[in-house]
Amino acid sequence: MSVMTWLIIFAIGLSFIIILEGTNILLRKAFNVDKVKTGFLKPYKINDQHVKINLIVKFGGGFLSLITFFYVTSQPNLSNYIFFAVMLSWVVAESLINAFYEWKYSSTPRRAFVSLGESFTLTMLVVIVIYFDLLGLLELYINT
């Protein structure tokens, strides 16, 4: 892969991070919610049931993503966007679970709106990438 391919991937990833963090900051300020403090590689948890359901969703989504990845790569006529749709649904499911537990069992239920906003923003970003075929830009550089 050429340098231009890596620059496009880096630019798309960096723009995702900037937009998601900006949305997170704006929503936290609007709903007057503190930032969630977790340690490095420590999951955000509200109670034990939340941890169990989150583990089930993470392992189930990871397994389904692997199966989808191998299926899409083995079939020449399938679009790679099916894999992105599965990954997106996995992330949205995790965000919805976090929002539900924040709303029902947390001391700050307004934090659920921040989680829903992050999930909506991520969904819209992926839809924009798919709709405008931004990853199609890479095809020019991968084959050369």
GROMACS .gro file of N, CA, C and O in nm, residues 21-32 114:
model
   52
   21GLU      N    1  -1.522   1.308   1.977
   21GLU     CA    2  -1.483   1.376   2.102
   21GLU      C    3  -1.551   1.512   2.114
   21GLU      O    4  -1.591   1.553   2.223
   22GLY      N    5  -1.563   1.584   2.002
   22GLY     CA    6  -1.634   1.712   2.005
   22GLY      C    7  -1.779   1.696   2.044
   22GLY      O    8  -1.833   1.772   2.124
   23THR      N    9  -1.845   1.594   1.988
   23THR     CA   10  -1.983   1.565   2.025
   23THR      C   11  -1.994   1.529   2.171
   23THR      O   12  -2.085   1.575   2.241
   24ASN      N   13  -1.901   1.448   2.218
   24ASN     CA   14  -1.901   1.407   2.359
   24ASN      C   15  -1.887   1.528   2.450
   24ASN      O   16  -1.961   1.542   2.548
   25ILE      N   17  -1.795   1.617   2.420
   25ILE     CA   18  -1.773   1.737   2.502
   25ILE      C   19  -1.896   1.827   2.499
   25ILE      O   20  -1.941   1.876   2.604
   26LEU      N   21  -1.953   1.851   2.381
   26LEU     CA   22  -2.071   1.936   2.370
   26LEU      C   23  -2.190   1.879   2.447
   26LEU      O   24  -2.262   1.953   2.515
   27LEU      N   25  -2.213   1.750   2.435
   27LEU     CA   26  -2.325   1.688   2.506
   27LEU      C   27  -2.304   1.688   2.657
   27LEU      O   28  -2.398   1.709   2.734
   28ARG      N   29  -2.180   1.664   2.700
   28ARG     CA   30  -2.153   1.669   2.844
   28ARG      C   31  -2.176   1.808   2.901
   28ARG      O   32  -2.229   1.825   3.009
   29LYS      N   33  -2.136   1.911   2.825
   29LYS     CA   34  -2.159   2.050   2.869
   29LYS      C   35  -2.308   2.083   2.868
   29LYS      O   36  -2.358   2.149   2.958
   30ALA      N   37  -2.380   2.037   2.765
   30ALA     CA   38  -2.522   2.069   2.753
   30ALA      C   39  -2.604   2.003   2.864
   30ALA      O   40  -2.698   2.064   2.917
   31PHE      N   41  -2.570   1.880   2.900
   31PHE     CA   42  -2.646   1.809   3.004
   31PHE      C   43  -2.581   1.819   3.141
   31PHE      O   44  -2.629   1.757   3.236
   32ASN      N   45  -2.471   1.894   3.152
   32ASN     CA   46  -2.401   1.916   3.279
   32ASN      C   47  -2.365   1.783   3.346
   32ASN      O   48  -2.401   1.757   3.460
  114VAL      N   49  -2.580   1.138   2.664
  114VAL     CA   50  -2.447   1.150   2.605
  114VAL      C   51  -2.412   1.021   2.530
  114VAL      O   52  -2.360   1.025   2.418
   0.00000   0.00000   0.00000
